[in-house]
Amino acid sequence: MGLTENLDERNRLPRKLIAVGLAVFALWSFRRGKRPRGVLAGVGAVALGYSASTESDDVVEQLSESLGTEPTSEADKLYCAICEEPIVTGQGRRPNENDETVHEACLEALA
């Protein structure tokens, strides 16, 4: 375990230096009028600098956890007013005559 921690510490300095280099290149590209190249280099510098400054190497995993699409609690989920089952992403839904959210299939079954 000590060996991997030592390797992580040794990898941080080169990543920080590359991030600084990318930031300088991004500024230089912006001054020369190469905006797409500057934006790409700037995004790379931010991502590399963030991964070098945090303890976790998997930035994408951290972002996907913090930007999760699933509701965090049961109260945040939508429920059908007719069958009282949760409405999941991709299911057809629309309001009924009382402005309650229902499955399209439940509404058609009543009609």
Coordinates of C-alpha atoms in Angstrom, one line a residue:
M1 CA 0.0 0.0 0.0
G2 CA 2.9 2.4 0.7
L3 CA 4.3 1.8 -2.8
T4 CA 1.0 2.9 -4.5
E5 CA 0.8 6.0 -2.3
N6 CA 4.3 6.9 -3.2
L7 CA 3.6 6.5 -6.9
D8 CA 0.5 8.7 -6.6
E9 CA 2.6 11.5 -5.0
R10 CA 5.2 11.2 -7.7
N11 CA 2.5 11.4 -10.4
R12 CA 1.0 14.6 -9.0
L13 CA 3.9 16.9 -9.8
P14 CA 4.1 16.1 -13.5
R15 CA 0.3 16.4 -13.8
K16 CA 0.5 19.9 -12.2
L17 CA 3.3 21.0 -14.5
I18 CA 1.4 19.7 -17.5
A19 CA -1.7 21.6 -16.3
V20 CA 0.2 24.8 -16.0
G21 CA 1.7 24.2 -19.5
L22 CA -1.8 23.7 -20.9
A23 CA -3.0 26.8 -19.2
V24 CA -0.2 28.9 -20.7
F25 CA -0.9 27.3 -24.1
A26 CA -4.6 28.1 -23.8
L27 CA -3.8 31.8 -23.0
W28 CA -1.4 31.9 -25.9
S29 CA -4.0 30.4 -28.3
F30 CA -6.6 32.9 -27.2
R31 CA -4.2 35.8 -27.9
R32 CA -3.4 34.4 -31.3
G33 CA -7.1 34.1 -32.2
K34 CA -7.3 30.3 -32.0
R35 CA -10.3 30.2 -29.8
P36 CA -11.4 26.5 -30.1
R37 CA -7.8 25.3 -29.5
G38 CA -7.6 27.7 -26.5
V39 CA -10.9 26.4 -25.0
L40 CA -9.8 22.8 -25.5
A41 CA -6.4 23.4 -23.8
G42 CA -8.1 25.3 -21.0
V43 CA -10.6 22.5 -20.3
G44 CA -7.7 20.1 -20.3
A45 CA -5.7 22.3 -17.9
V46 CA -8.7 22.5 -15.5
A47 CA -9.3 18.8 -15.6
L48 CA -5.7 17.8 -15.2
G49 CA -5.2 20.4 -12.4
Y50 CA -8.3 19.2 -10.6
S51 CA -7.2 15.5 -10.8
A52 CA -3.7 16.4 -9.6
S53 CA -5.0 18.4 -6.6
T54 CA -7.6 15.9 -5.4
E55 CA -6.8 12.6 -3.9
S56 CA -8.9 10.6 -6.3
D57 CA -7.7 10.0 -9.8
D58 CA -11.1 9.2 -11.2
V59 CA -12.6 12.6 -11.9
V60 CA -15.4 11.2 -14.1
E61 CA -16.6 8.9 -11.3
Q62 CA -16.8 11.8 -8.9
L63 CA -18.7 13.9 -11.3
S64 CA -21.1 11.2 -12.2
E65 CA -21.9 10.6 -8.5
S66 CA -22.5 14.3 -7.9
L67 CA -24.5 14.8 -11.1
G68 CA -26.6 11.6 -10.7
T69 CA -29.8 11.6 -12.6
E70 CA -31.7 9.4 -10.2
P71 CA -33.8 11.1 -7.5
T72 CA -32.1 11.0 -4.1
S73 CA -35.2 10.2 -2.1
E74 CA -38.6 8.5 -2.5
A75 CA -40.4 11.9 -2.1
D76 CA -38.7 13.2 -5.3
K77 CA -40.1 10.4 -7.5
L78 CA -43.2 10.9 -9.6
Y79 CA -46.0 8.5 -9.0
C80 CA -49.0 7.7 -11.2
A81 CA -52.3 9.0 -9.7
I82 CA -54.2 6.0 -11.1
C83 CA -52.1 3.0 -10.4
E84 CA -49.8 4.6 -7.8
E85 CA -46.6 3.1 -9.2
P86 CA -43.5 5.1 -9.8
I87 CA -43.1 6.7 -13.2
V88 CA -39.6 6.0 -14.5
T89 CA -37.6 7.8 -17.2
G90 CA -38.8 6.9 -20.7
Q91 CA -42.4 6.1 -19.7
G92 CA -45.1 8.1 -21.4
R93 CA -46.9 10.4 -19.0
R94 CA -49.3 13.3 -19.1
P95 CA -51.7 15.1 -16.8
N96 CA -55.3 13.8 -16.4
E97 CA -58.4 16.0 -16.1
N98 CA -57.4 16.9 -12.4
D99 CA -53.8 17.9 -13.5
E100 CA -52.3 14.9 -11.8
T101 CA -49.4 13.0 -13.5
V102 CA -50.4 9.6 -14.8
H103 CA -49.1 6.9 -17.1
E104 CA -50.4 7.2 -20.7
A105 CA -51.2 3.5 -20.6
C106 CA -53.3 4.0 -17.4
L107 CA -55.1 6.9 -18.9
E108 CA -55.9 5.0 -22.1
A109 CA -57.1 1.9 -20.1
L110 CA -59.7 4.1 -18.4
A111 CA -60.9 5.6 -21.6

